[in-house]
Every structure is written in structure tokens, then in C-alpha cells.
XYZ file of N, CA, C and O in Angstrom:
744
model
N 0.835 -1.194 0.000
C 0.000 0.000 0.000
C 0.873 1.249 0.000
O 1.885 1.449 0.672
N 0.257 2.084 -0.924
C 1.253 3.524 -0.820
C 1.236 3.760 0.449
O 0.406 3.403 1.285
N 2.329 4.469 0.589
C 2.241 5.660 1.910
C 2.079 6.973 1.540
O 2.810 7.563 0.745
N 1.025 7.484 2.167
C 0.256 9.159 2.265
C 0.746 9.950 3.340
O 0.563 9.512 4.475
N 1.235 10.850 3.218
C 0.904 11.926 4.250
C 0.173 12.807 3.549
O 0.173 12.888 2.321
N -0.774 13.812 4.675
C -1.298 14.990 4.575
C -0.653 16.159 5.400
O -0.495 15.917 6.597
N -0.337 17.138 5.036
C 0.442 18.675 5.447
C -0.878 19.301 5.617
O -1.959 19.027 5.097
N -0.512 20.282 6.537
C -1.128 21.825 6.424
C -0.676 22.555 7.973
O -0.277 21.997 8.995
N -0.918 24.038 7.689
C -0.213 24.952 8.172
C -1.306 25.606 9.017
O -2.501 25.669 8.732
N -0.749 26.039 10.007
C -2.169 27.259 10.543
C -0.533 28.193 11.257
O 0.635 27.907 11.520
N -1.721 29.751 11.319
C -1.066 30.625 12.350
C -0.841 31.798 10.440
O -0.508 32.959 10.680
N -0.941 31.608 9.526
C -0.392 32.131 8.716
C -1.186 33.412 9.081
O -0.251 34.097 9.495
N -2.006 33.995 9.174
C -2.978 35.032 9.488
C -2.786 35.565 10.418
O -3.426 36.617 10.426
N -1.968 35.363 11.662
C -1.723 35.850 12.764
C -1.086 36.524 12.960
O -0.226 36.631 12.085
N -0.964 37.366 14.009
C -0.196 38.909 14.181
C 1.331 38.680 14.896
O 2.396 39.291 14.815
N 0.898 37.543 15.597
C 2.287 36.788 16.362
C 2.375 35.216 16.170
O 1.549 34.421 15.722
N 3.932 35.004 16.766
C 3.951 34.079 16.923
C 4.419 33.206 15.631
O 4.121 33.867 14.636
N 5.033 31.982 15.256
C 5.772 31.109 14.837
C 4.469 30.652 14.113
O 3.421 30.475 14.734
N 4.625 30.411 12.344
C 3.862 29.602 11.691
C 4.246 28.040 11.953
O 5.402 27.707 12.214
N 3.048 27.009 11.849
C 2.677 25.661 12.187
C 2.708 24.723 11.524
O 1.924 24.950 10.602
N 3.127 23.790 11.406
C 2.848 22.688 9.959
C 3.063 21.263 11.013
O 3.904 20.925 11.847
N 1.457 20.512 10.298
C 1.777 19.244 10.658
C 2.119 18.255 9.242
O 2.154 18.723 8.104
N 2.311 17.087 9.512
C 2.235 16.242 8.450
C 1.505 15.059 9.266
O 1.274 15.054 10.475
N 1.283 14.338 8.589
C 0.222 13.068 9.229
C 0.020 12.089 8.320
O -0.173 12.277 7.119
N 0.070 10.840 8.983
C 0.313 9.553 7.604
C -0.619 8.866 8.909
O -0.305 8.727 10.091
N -2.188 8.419 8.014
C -3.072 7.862 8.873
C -2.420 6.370 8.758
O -1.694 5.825 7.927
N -3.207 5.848 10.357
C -3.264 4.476 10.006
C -4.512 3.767 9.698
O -5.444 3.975 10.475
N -4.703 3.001 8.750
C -5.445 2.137 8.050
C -6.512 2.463 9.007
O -7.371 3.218 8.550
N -6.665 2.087 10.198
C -7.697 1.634 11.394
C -8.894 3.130 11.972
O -9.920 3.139 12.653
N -8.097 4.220 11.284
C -8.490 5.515 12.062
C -9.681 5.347 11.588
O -9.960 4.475 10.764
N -10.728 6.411 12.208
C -12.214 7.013 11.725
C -12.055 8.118 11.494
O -11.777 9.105 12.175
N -12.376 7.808 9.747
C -11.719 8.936 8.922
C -13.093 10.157 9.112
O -12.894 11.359 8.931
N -14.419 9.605 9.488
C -15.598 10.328 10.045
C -15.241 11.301 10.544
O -15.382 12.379 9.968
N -14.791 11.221 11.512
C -14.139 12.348 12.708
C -13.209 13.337 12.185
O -13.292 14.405 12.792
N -12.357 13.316 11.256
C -11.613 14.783 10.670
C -12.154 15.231 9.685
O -12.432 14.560 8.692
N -12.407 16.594 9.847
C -12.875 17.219 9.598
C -12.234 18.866 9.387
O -12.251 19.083 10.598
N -11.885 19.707 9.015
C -11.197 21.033 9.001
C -11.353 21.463 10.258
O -12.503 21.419 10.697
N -9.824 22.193 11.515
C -9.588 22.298 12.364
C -10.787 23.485 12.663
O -11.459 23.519 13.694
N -10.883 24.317 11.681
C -11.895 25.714 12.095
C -12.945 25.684 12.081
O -13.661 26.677 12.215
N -13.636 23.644 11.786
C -14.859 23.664 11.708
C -14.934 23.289 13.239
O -15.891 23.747 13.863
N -14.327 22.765 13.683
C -14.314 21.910 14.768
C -14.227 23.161 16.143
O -13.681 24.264 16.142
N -15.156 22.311 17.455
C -14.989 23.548 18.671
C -12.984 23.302 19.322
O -11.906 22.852 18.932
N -13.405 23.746 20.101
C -11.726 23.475 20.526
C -11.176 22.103 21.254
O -10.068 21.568 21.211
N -12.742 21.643 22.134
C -12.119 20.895 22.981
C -12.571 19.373 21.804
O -11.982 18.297 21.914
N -13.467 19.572 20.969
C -12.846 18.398 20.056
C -12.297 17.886 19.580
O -12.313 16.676 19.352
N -11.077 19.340 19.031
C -10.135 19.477 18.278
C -8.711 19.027 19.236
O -7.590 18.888 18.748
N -8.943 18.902 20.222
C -8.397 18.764 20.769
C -8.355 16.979 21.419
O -7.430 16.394 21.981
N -9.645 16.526 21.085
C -9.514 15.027 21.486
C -9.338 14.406 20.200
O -9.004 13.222 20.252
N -9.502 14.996 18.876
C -9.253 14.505 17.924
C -7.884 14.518 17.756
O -7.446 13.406 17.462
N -6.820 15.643 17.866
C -6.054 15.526 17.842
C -4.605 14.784 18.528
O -3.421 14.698 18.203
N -5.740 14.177 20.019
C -4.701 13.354 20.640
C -4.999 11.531 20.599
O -4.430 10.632 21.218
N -6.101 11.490 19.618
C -6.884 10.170 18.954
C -5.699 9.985 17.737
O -4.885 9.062 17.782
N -5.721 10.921 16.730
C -4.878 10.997 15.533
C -3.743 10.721 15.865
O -3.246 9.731 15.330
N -2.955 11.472 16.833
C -1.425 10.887 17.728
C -1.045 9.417 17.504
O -0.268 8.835 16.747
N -2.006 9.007 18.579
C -2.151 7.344 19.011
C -2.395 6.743 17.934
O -1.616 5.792 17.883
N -3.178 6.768 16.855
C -3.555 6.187 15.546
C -2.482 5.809 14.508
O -2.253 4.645 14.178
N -1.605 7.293 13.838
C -0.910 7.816 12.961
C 0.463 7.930 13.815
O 0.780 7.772 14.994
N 1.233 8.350 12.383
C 2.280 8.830 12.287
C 2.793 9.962 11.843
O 3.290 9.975 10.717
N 2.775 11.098 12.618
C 3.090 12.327 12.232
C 3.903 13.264 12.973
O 3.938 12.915 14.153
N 4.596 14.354 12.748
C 5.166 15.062 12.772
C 4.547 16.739 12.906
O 3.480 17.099 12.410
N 5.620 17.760 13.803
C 4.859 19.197 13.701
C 6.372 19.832 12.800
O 7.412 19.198 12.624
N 6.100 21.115 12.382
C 7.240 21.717 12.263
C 7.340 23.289 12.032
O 6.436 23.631 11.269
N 7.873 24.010 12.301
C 7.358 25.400 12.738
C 8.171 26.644 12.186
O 9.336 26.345 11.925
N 7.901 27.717 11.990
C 8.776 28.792 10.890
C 8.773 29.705 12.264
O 7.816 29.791 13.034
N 10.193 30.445 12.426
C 10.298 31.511 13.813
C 9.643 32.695 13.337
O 9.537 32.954 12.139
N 9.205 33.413 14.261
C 8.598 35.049 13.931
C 10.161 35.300 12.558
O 10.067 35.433 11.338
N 11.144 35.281 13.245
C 12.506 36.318 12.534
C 12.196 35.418 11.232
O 11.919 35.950 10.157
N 12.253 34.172 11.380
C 12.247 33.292 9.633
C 10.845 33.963 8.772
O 10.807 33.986 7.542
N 9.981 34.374 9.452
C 8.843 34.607 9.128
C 9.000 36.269 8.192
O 8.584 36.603 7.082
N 9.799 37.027 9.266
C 10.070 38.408 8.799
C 11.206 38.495 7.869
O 11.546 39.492 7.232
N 11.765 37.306 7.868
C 13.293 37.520 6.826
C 12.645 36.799 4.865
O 12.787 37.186 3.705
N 11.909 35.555 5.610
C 11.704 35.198 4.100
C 10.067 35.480 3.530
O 9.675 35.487 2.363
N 9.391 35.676 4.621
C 8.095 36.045 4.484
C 7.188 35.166 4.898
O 7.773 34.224 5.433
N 5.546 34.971 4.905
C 4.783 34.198 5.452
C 4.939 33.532 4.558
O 5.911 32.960 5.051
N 4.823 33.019 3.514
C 4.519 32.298 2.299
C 5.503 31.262 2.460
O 5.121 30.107 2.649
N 7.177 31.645 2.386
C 8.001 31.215 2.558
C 8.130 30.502 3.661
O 8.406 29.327 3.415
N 8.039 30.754 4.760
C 8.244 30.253 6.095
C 6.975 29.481 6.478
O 7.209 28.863 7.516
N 5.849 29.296 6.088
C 5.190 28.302 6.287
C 5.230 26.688 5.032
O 4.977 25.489 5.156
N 5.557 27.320 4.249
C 6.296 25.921 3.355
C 7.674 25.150 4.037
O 8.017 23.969 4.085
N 8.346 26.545 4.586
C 9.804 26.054 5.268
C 9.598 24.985 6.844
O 10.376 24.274 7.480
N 7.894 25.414 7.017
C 7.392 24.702 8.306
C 6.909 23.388 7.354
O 7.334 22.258 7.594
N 6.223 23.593 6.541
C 5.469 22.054 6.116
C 7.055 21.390 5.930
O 7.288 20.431 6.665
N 7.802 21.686 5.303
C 9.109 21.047 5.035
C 9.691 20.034 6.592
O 10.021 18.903 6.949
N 9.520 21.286 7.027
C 10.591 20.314 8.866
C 9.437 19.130 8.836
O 9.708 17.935 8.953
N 8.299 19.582 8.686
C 7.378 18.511 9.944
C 7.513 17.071 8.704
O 7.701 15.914 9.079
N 7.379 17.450 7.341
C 7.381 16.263 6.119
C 8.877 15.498 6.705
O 8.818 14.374 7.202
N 10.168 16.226 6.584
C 11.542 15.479 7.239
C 11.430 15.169 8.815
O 12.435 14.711 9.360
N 10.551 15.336 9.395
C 10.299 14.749 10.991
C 9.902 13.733 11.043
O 10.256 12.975 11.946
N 8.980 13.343 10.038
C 7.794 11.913 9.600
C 9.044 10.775 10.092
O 10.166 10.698 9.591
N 8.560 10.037 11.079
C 8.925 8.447 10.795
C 8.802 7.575 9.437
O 9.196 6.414 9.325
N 8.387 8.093 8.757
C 8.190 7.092 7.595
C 8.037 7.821 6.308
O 7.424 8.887 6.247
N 8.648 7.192 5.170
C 8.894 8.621 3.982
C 7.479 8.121 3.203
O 7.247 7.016 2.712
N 6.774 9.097 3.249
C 5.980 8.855 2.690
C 5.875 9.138 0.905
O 6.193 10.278 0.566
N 5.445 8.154 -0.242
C 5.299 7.975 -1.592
C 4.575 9.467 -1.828
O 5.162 10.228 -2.597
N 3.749 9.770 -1.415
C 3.140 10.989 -1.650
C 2.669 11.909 -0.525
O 2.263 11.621 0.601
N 2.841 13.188 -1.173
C 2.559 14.063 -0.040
C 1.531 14.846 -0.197
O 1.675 15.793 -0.970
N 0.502 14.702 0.345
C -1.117 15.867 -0.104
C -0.796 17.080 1.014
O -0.421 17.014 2.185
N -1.129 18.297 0.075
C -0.851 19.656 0.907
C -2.182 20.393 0.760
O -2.929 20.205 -0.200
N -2.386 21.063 1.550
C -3.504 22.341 1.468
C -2.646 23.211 0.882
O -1.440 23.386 1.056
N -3.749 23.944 -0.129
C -3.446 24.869 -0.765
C -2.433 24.852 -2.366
O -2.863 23.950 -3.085
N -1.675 25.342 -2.790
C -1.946 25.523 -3.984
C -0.275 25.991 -3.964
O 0.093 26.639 -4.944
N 0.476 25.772 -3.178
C 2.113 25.280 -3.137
C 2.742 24.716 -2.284
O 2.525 24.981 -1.101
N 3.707 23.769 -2.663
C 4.573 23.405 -2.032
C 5.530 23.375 -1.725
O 6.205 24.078 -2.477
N 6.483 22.638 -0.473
C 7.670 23.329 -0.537
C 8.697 22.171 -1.136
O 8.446 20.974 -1.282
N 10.027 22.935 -1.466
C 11.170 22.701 -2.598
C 11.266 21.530 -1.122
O 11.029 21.788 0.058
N 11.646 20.380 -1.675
C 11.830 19.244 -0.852
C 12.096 17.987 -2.229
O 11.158 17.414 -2.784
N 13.362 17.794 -2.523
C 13.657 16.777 -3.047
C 13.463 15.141 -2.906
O 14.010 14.565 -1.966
N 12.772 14.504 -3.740
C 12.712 13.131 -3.728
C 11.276 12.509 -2.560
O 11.019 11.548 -1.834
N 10.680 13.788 -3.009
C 9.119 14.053 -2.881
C 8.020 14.073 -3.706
O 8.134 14.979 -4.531
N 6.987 13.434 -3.823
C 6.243 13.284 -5.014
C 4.885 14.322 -4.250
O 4.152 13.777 -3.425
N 4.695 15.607 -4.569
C 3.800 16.525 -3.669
C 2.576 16.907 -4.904
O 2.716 17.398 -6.024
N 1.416 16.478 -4.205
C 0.297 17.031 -4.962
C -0.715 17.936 -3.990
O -1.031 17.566 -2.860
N -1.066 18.886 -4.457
C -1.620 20.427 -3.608
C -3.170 20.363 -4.366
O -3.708 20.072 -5.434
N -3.475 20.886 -2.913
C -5.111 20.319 -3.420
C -6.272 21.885 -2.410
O -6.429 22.117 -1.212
N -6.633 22.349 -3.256
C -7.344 23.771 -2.622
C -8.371 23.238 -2.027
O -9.293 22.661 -2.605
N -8.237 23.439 -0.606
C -9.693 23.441 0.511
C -9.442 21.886 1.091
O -10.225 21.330 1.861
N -8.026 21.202 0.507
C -7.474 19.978 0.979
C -8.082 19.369 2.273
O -8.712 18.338 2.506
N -7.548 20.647 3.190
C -8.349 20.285 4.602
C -9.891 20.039 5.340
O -10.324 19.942 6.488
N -10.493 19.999 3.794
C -11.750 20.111 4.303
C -12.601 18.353 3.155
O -13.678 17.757 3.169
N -11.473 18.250 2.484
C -11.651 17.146 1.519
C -11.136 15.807 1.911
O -11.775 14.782 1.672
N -9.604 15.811 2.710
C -8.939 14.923 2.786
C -8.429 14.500 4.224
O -7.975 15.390 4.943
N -8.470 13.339 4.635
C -8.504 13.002 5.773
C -7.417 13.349 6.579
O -7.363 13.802 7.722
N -6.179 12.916 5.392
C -4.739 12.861 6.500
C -4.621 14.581 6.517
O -4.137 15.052 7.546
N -5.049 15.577 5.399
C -5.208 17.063 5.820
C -5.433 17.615 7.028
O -4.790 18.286 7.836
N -7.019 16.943 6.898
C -7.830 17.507 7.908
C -7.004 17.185 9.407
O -6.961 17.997 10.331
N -6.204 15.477 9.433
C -5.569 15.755 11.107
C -4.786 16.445 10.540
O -4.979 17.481 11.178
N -3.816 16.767 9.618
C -2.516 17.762 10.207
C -3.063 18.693 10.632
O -2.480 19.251 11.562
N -4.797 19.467 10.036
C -4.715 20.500 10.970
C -5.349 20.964 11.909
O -5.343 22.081 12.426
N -5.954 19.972 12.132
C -6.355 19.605 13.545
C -4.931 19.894 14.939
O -4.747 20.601 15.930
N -4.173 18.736 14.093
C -2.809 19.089 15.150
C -2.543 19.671 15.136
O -2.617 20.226 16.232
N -1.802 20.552 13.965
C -1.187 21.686 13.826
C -1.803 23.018 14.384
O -1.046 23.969 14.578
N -3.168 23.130 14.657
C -3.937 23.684 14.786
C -3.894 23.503 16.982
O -3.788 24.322 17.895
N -3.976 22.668 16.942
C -3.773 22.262 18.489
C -2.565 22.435 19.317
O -2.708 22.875 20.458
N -1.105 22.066 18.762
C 0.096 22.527 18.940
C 0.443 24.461 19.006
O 1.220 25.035 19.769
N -0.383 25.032 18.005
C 0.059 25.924 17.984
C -1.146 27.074 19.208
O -0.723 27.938 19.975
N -2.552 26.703 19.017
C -3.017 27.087 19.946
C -2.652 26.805 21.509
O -3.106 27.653 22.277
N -1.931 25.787 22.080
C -1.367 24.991 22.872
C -0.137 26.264 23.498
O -0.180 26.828 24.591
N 0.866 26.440 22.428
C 1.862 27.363 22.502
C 1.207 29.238 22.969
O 1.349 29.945 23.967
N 0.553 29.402 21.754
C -0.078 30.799 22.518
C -0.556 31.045 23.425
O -0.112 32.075 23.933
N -1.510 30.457 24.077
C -2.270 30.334 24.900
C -1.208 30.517 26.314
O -1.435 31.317 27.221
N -0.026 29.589 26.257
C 0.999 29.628 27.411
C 1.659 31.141 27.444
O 1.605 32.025 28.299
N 2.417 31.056 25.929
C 2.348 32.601 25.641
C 1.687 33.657 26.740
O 2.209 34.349 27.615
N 0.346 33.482 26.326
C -0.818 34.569 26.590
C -0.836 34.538 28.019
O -1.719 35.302 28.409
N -0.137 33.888 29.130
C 0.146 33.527 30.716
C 0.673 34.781 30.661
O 0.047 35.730 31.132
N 2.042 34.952 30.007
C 2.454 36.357 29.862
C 2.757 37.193 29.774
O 3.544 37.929 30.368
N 1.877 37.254 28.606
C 1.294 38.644 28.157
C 0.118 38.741 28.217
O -0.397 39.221 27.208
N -0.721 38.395 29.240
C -2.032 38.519 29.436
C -3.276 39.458 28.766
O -4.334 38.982 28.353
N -2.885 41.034 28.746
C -3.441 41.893 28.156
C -3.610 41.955 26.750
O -4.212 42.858 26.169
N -3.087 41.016 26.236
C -3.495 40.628 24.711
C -4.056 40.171 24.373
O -4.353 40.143 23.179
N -4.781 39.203 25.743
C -5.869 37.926 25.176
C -5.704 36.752 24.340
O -6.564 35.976 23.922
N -4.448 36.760 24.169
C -3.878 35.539 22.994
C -4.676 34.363 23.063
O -5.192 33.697 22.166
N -4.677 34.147 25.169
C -5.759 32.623 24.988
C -7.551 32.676 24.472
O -8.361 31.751 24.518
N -7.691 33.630 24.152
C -8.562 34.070 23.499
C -8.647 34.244 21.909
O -9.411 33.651 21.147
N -7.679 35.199 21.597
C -7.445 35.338 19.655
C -6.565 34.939 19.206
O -6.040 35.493 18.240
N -6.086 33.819 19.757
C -4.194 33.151 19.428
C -3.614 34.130 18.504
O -3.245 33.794 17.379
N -3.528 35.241 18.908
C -2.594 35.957 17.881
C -3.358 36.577 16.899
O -2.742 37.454 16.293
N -4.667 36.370 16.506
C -5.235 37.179 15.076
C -5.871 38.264 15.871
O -6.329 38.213 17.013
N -5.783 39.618 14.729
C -6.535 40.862 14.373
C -7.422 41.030 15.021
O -8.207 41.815 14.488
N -7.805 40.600 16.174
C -9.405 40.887 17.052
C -9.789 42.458 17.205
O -8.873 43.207 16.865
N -10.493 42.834 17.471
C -10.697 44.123 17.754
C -10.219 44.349 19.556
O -10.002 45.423 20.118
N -10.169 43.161 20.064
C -9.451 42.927 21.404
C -8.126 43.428 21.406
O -7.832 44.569 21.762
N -7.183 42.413 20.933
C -6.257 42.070 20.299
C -5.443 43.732 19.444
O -4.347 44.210 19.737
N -6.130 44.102 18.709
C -5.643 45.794 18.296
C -5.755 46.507 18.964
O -5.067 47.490 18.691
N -6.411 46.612 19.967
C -6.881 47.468 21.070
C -5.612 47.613 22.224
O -5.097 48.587 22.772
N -5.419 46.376 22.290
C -4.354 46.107 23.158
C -2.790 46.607 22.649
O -2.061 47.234 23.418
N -2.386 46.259 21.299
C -1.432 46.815 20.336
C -1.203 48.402 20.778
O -0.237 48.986 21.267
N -2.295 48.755 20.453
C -2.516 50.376 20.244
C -2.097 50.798 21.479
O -1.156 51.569 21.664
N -2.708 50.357 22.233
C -2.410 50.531 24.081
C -1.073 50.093 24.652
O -0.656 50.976 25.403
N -0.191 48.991 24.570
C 0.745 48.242 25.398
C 2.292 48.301 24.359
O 3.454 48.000 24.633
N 1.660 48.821 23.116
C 3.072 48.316 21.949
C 2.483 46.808 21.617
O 1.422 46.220 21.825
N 3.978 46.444 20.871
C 3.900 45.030 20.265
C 5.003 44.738 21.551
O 5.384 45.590 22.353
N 5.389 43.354 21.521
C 5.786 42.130 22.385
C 7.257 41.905 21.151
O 7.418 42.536 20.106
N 7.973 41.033 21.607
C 8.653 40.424 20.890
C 8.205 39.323 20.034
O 8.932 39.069 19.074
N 7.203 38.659 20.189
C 6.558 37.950 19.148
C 5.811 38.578 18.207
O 5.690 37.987 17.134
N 5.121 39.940 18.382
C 4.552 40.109 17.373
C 5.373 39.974 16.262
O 6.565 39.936 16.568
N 5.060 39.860 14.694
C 5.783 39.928 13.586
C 5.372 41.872 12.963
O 4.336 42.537 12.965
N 6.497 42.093 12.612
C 6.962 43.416 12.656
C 6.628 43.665 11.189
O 6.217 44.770 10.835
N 6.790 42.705 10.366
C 6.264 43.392 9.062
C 4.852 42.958 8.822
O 4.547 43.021 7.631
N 4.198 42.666 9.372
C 2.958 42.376 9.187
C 1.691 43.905 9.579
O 1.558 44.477 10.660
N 1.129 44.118 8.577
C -0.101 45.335 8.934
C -1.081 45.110 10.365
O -0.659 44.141 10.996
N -2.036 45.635 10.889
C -1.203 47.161 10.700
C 0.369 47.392 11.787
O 0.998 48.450 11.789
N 0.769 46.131 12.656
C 1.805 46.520 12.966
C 3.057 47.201 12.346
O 3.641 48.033 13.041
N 3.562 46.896 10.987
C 4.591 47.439 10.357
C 4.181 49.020 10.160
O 4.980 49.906 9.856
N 2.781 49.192 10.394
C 2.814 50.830 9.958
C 3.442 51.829 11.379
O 3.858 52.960 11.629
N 3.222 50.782 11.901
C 4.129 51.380 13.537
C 5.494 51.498 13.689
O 6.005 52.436 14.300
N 6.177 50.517 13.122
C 7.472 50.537 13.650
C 8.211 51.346 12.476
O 9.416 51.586 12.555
């Protein structure tokens, strides 16, 4: 039987903080019922799904720094994340299904990109479930503190909370500096 993994990324939208990438190679046995796209899902499902998928599968996280983020860009640095977590995999997988509509330069990879992936394809849907869980996991501790940002609340995105707080406190060292409207600040 081939081997599959599914990629995908979360955090790309966010004001702070390190972009996310899981990869995930189901096993035969999972209930493929249950994944579903991480943003359809509430949190604390996403969260038992994602530690069901663990125990099941074989997968990997892998993550782009704020500075990798500001040096090569979001685009860049979340492919450079699907990349770590694809070379983290226990097992090389024959093909690699990605959300969205590129992939990253990774030799002796057979990668097919598939728009709305995560909402079509199973091993997708856990990477981003996990990926999605790992990285909310991280902010949230984050957000211990820097409390006045609410992170465990808007993990990092544009809230009207969240800008409010910007406007008021500055940015943090995680925020990303070229990103709007923070870059119109600095």
C-alpha cells in the first residue's frame, strides 16, 4: 500500500507568533468520520481529535520563527514549516497531499496540492487539527504572559481585542513586525 501523508499549516494570518505545519500519515484503522477542518471543529474536540490521531498515525509538527517569518516572508516560512514537519515523519511517505496551492522545494518528494485539501482529505484535515492544536497549545501559554493581549482568546489574530491592546501596550517580541497594521508602527 502507498504511503500518504497529509500537510497543512495554521497561524499564517496571525499577528504573532511562529507559523505551524503538521504532516500526518493515517493508520489504516483511524475514523476517517471524525476529521474534519480544524476551524470547523470547537476546541475541545479538536483537541480530542487531535490526541486520537497521535495514538492512531504517524506524524510530525514543524514550525517557521517570527525572525524566519520576517526575513523570508509568510509564504516562505510556512512551506519552510510544512518542510521540517514532512523530514520529521517516521516514515517517507510515496506521496505528499498539501492544502493549498504550493509546495515546498523538498527533493525526492512526489507533492500534490489540493485547494480546501483540509476540508476534503482526511490525513489534511488531522494535520490540521494538530497543527492547529500545537500551535493554539503554545499561545495560549504565551498569553500567561502577556495577558493583556488575550492571545488565549485570539491566538494571535486581528481581534478588535487584540488591536486594542497593540494600540495601548506596543507590540511584544513575538509580534511579527512586518505584518499590517503593525509594520505601519514601527
Amino acid at each position: 500500500m502507498k504511503i500518504v501523508a497529509g500537510v497543512d499549516e495554521v497561524g499564517r494570518g496571525s499577528l504573532m507568533g511562529p507559523v505551524y505545519a503538521a504532516a500526518v500519515i493515517l493508520n489504516k484503522s483511524i475514523k476517517k468520520k471524525l476529521l474534519k477542518d480544524s476551524k470547523s471543529l470547537s476546541k475541545t474536540k479538536r483537541e480530542i481529535i487531535s490526541t486520537y490521531v497521535k495514538k492512531n498515525s504517524v506524524w510530525a509538527i514543524g514550525q517557521a520563527s517570527v525572525k524566519e517569518i520576517e526575513k523570508i516572508n509568510i509564504l516562505n516560512a510556512s512551506l519552510l514549516a510544512m518542510k521540517r514537519a514532512i523530514k520529521k515523519l517516521k516514515k517517507k511517505p510515496k506521496l505528499v497531499l498539501i492544502d493549498g496551492n504550493k509546495s515546498p522545494d523538498l527533493k525526492n518528494y512526489k507533492f500534490k496540492t489540493i485547494i480546501k485539501g483540509d476540508q476534503k482529505i482526511p490525513c489534511i484535515s488531522a494535520a490540521s487539527i494538530i497543527a492547529k492544536v500545537a500551535r493554539d497549545k503554545m499561545v495560549s501559554s504565551l498569553g500567561k504572559k502577556f495577558k493583556n493581549y488575550h492571545w488565549d482568546k485570539n491566538y494571535g489574530y486581528g481581534t478588535k481585542q487584540h488591536l486594542k491592546a497593540i494600540k495601548k501596550l506596543g507590540i511584544t517580541t513575538h509580534h511579527r513586525k512586518t505584518f499590517s497594521p503593525i509594520s505601519k508602527k514601527t
